[in-house]
mmCIF file of C-alpha atoms in Angstrom:
data_model
loop_
_atom_site.group_PDB
_atom_site.id
_atom_site.type_symbol
_atom_site.label_atom_id
_atom_site.label_comp_id
_atom_site.label_asym_id
_atom_site.label_seq_id
_atom_site.Cartn_x
_atom_site.Cartn_y
_atom_site.Cartn_z
ATOM 1 C CA MET A 1 -0.098 0.022 0.019
ATOM 2 C CA SER A 2 1.443 3.443 -1.086
ATOM 3 C CA PHE A 3 2.062 6.050 1.791
ATOM 4 C CA SER A 4 -0.796 8.221 0.262
ATOM 5 C CA THR A 5 -3.187 5.274 0.323
ATOM 6 C CA GLU A 6 -2.269 4.847 3.825
ATOM 7 C CA CYS A 7 -2.852 8.354 4.590
ATOM 8 C CA ALA A 8 -6.295 8.262 3.055
ATOM 9 C CA THR A 9 -7.370 5.130 4.764
ATOM 10 C CA LEU A 10 -6.328 6.483 8.167
ATOM 11 C CA LEU A 11 -8.141 9.755 7.438
ATOM 12 C CA ASN A 12 -11.381 7.793 6.554
ATOM 13 C CA GLU A 13 -11.239 5.806 9.693
ATOM 14 C CA PHE A 14 -10.708 8.949 11.915
ATOM 15 C CA ALA A 15 -13.494 10.494 10.040
ATOM 16 C CA SER A 16 -15.976 7.665 10.751
ATOM 17 C CA CYS A 17 -15.452 7.819 14.518
ATOM 18 C CA PRO A 18 -19.029 7.159 15.827
ATOM 19 C CA ASN A 19 -21.044 10.243 17.107
ATOM 20 C CA ASN A 20 -21.744 8.580 20.529
ATOM 21 C CA ALA A 21 -17.803 8.151 21.275
ATOM 22 C CA PRO A 22 -16.577 9.688 24.267
ATOM 23 C CA PRO A 23 -15.426 13.496 23.604
ATOM 24 C CA ASP A 24 -11.946 12.607 25.021
ATOM 25 C CA LEU A 25 -11.648 9.760 22.245
ATOM 26 C CA LYS A 26 -13.115 12.071 19.511
ATOM 27 C CA ARG A 27 -10.473 15.021 20.467
ATOM 28 C CA GLU A 28 -7.701 12.476 20.507
ATOM 29 C CA LEU A 29 -8.654 10.967 16.931
ATOM 30 C CA LEU A 30 -9.174 14.367 15.534
ATOM 31 C CA ASP A 31 -5.739 15.281 16.869
ATOM 32 C CA LEU A 32 -4.282 12.149 15.326
ATOM 33 C CA ALA A 33 -6.155 12.947 12.230
ATOM 34 C CA ALA A 34 -4.676 16.409 11.948
ATOM 35 C CA GLN A 35 -1.105 15.254 12.628
ATOM 36 C CA THR A 36 -1.523 12.587 10.020
ATOM 37 C CA GLU A 37 -2.798 14.840 7.438
ATOM 38 C CA GLN A 38 0.317 17.054 8.138
ATOM 39 C CA ARG A 39 2.651 14.273 7.691
ATOM 40 C CA CYS A 40 0.976 12.995 4.359
ATOM 41 C CA TYR A 41 1.142 16.580 3.178
ATOM 42 C CA ARG A 42 4.768 16.964 4.059
ATOM 43 C CA ARG A 43 5.553 13.582 2.671
ATOM 44 C CA ARG A 44 4.048 14.616 -0.680
ATOM 45 C CA LEU A 45 6.033 17.874 -0.818
ATOM 46 C CA ARG A 46 9.245 16.045 -0.162
ATOM 47 C CA ASP A 47 8.468 13.079 -2.711
ATOM 48 C CA SER A 48 7.047 15.285 -5.566
ATOM 49 C CA PHE A 49 9.014 18.423 -6.859
ATOM 50 C CA TRP A 50 6.204 19.179 -9.154
ATOM 51 C CA PHE A 51 3.827 19.221 -6.055
ATOM 52 C CA PHE A 52 6.416 21.240 -4.283
ATOM 53 C CA VAL A 53 6.455 23.975 -7.070
ATOM 54 C CA GLN A 54 2.712 24.148 -6.989
ATOM 55 C CA GLU A 55 2.563 24.581 -3.453
ATOM 56 C CA PHE A 56 5.441 27.094 -2.994
ATOM 57 C CA TRP A 57 4.871 29.110 -6.187
ATOM 58 C CA GLU A 58 3.253 31.864 -4.518
ATOM 59 C CA GLN A 59 6.219 32.148 -1.894
ATOM 60 C CA VAL A 60 8.619 33.267 -4.706
ATOM 61 C CA PRO A 61 9.008 37.046 -4.460
ATOM 62 C CA GLY A 62 7.415 38.552 -7.613
ATOM 63 C CA ALA A 63 6.278 35.302 -9.039
ATOM 64 C CA GLY A 64 2.495 36.194 -8.751
ATOM 65 C CA LYS A 65 -0.227 33.733 -9.595
ATOM 66 C CA MET A 66 1.026 30.667 -11.382
ATOM 67 C CA VAL A 67 -0.224 30.092 -15.013
ATOM 68 C CA GLU A 68 0.571 26.353 -15.690
ATOM 69 C CA ASN A 69 1.835 25.407 -18.958
ATOM 70 C CA TRP A 70 2.895 21.702 -20.258
ATOM 71 C CA HIS A 71 6.609 22.460 -19.950
ATOM 72 C CA MET A 72 6.483 23.057 -16.258
ATOM 73 C CA PRO A 73 5.775 19.635 -14.852
ATOM 74 C CA PHE A 74 8.265 18.324 -17.483
ATOM 75 C CA LEU A 75 10.952 20.593 -16.202
ATOM 76 C CA ALA A 76 9.995 19.560 -12.576
ATOM 77 C CA GLY A 77 9.982 15.775 -13.733
ATOM 78 C CA GLU A 78 13.468 16.086 -15.209
ATOM 79 C CA LEU A 79 14.848 17.922 -12.289
ATOM 80 C CA GLN A 80 13.371 15.304 -9.748
ATOM 81 C CA ALA A 81 14.804 12.489 -12.014
ATOM 82 C CA VAL A 82 18.467 13.986 -11.832
ATOM 83 C CA ALA A 83 18.135 14.583 -7.913
ATOM 84 C CA GLU A 84 16.761 10.990 -7.420
ATOM 85 C CA GLY A 85 19.848 9.617 -9.120
ATOM 86 C CA VAL A 86 22.076 11.872 -6.861
ATOM 87 C CA PHE A 87 20.139 10.771 -3.834
ATOM 88 C CA ALA A 88 20.702 7.295 -4.951
ATOM 89 C CA GLY A 89 24.422 7.671 -5.511
ATOM 90 C CA LYS A 90 24.082 6.846 -9.169
ATOM 91 C CA THR A 91 26.815 7.839 -11.612
ATOM 92 C CA ARG A 92 25.324 10.678 -13.908
ATOM 93 C CA GLU A 93 24.512 9.328 -17.353
ATOM 94 C CA HIS A 94 24.356 12.677 -19.140
ATOM 95 C CA ASP A 95 24.043 16.471 -18.640
ATOM 96 C CA THR A 96 20.653 18.229 -18.417
ATOM 97 C CA VAL A 97 20.220 21.228 -20.287
ATOM 98 C CA PHE A 98 16.915 23.402 -20.643
ATOM 99 C CA ASN A 99 16.649 25.615 -23.723
ATOM 100 C CA VAL A 100 13.379 27.481 -22.816
ATOM 101 C CA SER A 101 12.374 30.898 -24.080
ATOM 102 C CA PRO A 102 12.866 33.805 -21.320
ATOM 103 C CA GLY A 103 9.808 34.469 -19.133
ATOM 104 C CA THR A 104 8.779 30.911 -19.153
ATOM 105 C CA SER A 105 9.596 30.248 -15.365
ATOM 106 C CA LYS A 106 12.754 28.472 -15.971
ATOM 107 C CA SER A 107 14.429 30.548 -13.221
ATOM 108 C CA SER A 108 11.612 30.255 -10.608
ATOM 109 C CA ILE A 109 11.584 26.364 -11.131
ATOM 110 C CA CYS A 110 15.339 25.529 -11.437
ATOM 111 C CA CYS A 111 17.209 28.101 -9.673
ATOM 112 C CA ILE A 112 14.539 29.170 -6.871
ATOM 113 C CA LEU A 113 12.487 26.259 -6.046
ATOM 114 C CA PHE A 114 14.642 23.258 -7.100
ATOM 115 C CA PRO A 115 17.333 24.028 -4.411
ATOM 116 C CA ALA A 116 14.603 24.708 -1.783
ATOM 117 C CA TRP A 117 12.982 21.270 -2.463
ATOM 118 C CA LEU A 118 16.506 19.655 -2.962
ATOM 119 C CA TRP A 119 17.602 20.593 0.762
ATOM 120 C CA THR A 120 14.414 19.077 2.034
ATOM 121 C CA ARG A 121 15.803 15.625 0.885
ATOM 122 C CA MET A 122 19.414 16.206 1.203
ATOM 123 C CA PRO A 123 20.296 19.231 3.604
ATOM 124 C CA SER A 124 24.185 18.653 2.725
ATOM 125 C CA ALA A 125 23.701 19.257 -1.182
ATOM 126 C CA ARG A 126 25.443 22.259 -2.816
ATOM 127 C CA VAL A 127 23.796 23.953 -5.493
ATOM 128 C CA LEU A 128 25.550 26.387 -8.110
ATOM 129 C CA THR A 129 23.545 29.100 -9.634
ATOM 130 C CA PRO A 130 25.433 30.279 -12.742
ATOM 131 C CA SER A 131 24.110 33.141 -15.012
ATOM 132 C CA HIS A 132 25.441 35.813 -17.447
ATOM 133 C CA THR A 133 25.472 38.347 -14.758
ATOM 134 C CA ASP A 134 26.198 38.622 -11.147
ATOM 135 C CA HIS A 135 23.069 40.688 -10.221
ATOM 136 C CA LEU A 136 20.813 37.870 -11.535
ATOM 137 C CA VAL A 137 22.679 35.192 -9.334
ATOM 138 C CA ILE A 138 22.169 37.527 -6.315
ATOM 139 C CA ASP A 139 18.645 38.096 -7.066
ATOM 140 C CA LEU A 140 17.922 34.405 -7.664
ATOM 141 C CA GLU A 141 19.533 33.462 -4.495
ATOM 142 C CA ASN A 142 17.854 36.126 -2.544
ATOM 143 C CA LYS A 143 14.434 34.617 -3.707
ATOM 144 C CA ALA A 144 15.384 31.176 -2.907
ATOM 145 C CA ARG A 145 16.488 32.376 0.457
ATOM 146 C CA HIS A 146 13.064 34.033 0.965
ATOM 147 C CA VAL A 147 11.371 30.743 0.254
ATOM 148 C CA ILE A 148 13.645 28.887 2.603
ATOM 149 C CA LYS A 149 13.195 31.399 5.424
ATOM 150 C CA GLY A 150 9.233 31.597 5.047
ATOM 151 C CA GLU A 151 7.085 30.145 7.613
ATOM 152 C CA LYS A 152 5.453 27.712 5.012
ATOM 153 C CA TYR A 153 8.810 26.047 4.336
ATOM 154 C CA ARG A 154 9.581 25.450 7.895
#
C-alpha cells in the first residue's frame, strides 16, 4: 500500500468515528487525524518536486499567480529524475540542459524552487546558480532564501 493510500485510509477511519464516542476519544482521534494529514502533506511535498512547485509558487517574490503550462511539470520531472539519481548515489548518465524561452518560469523552477526542494531531501547538497550576470545570481539566491526562510517552508 502506498503512503498516500495509507494516509487516506487513516483519515477515513478517523472521520468515521461514531457520534456516541466519548468526547476525549473524539478529540484524540481528531488530533491524530490532523497530525496524520500534516505528515501526509509534508511527505508529498518531499516526494514530488512538481507538487512542491505548485504549493510554493506564490512564496517566490514577484512570481504572482502561477499560470501552468505543459513544460512546467516536464521541467520539474526532469529535475526530480536528476535529483533522485544523486540521492541514490548513481553515476550521472548525461548532462541536463533546458533551452527554454525567457519568461517561461525556468529560473523560478530551476534556480529558486529546486534548491529549496532539494534541501528537504538532502540538506548537505551544494547548489551552483550560474548566470550571465552577478546581479541575476544574487537576485535568484535572495528569492530562494526568501522561500526557505518563509513560515510555510519550515
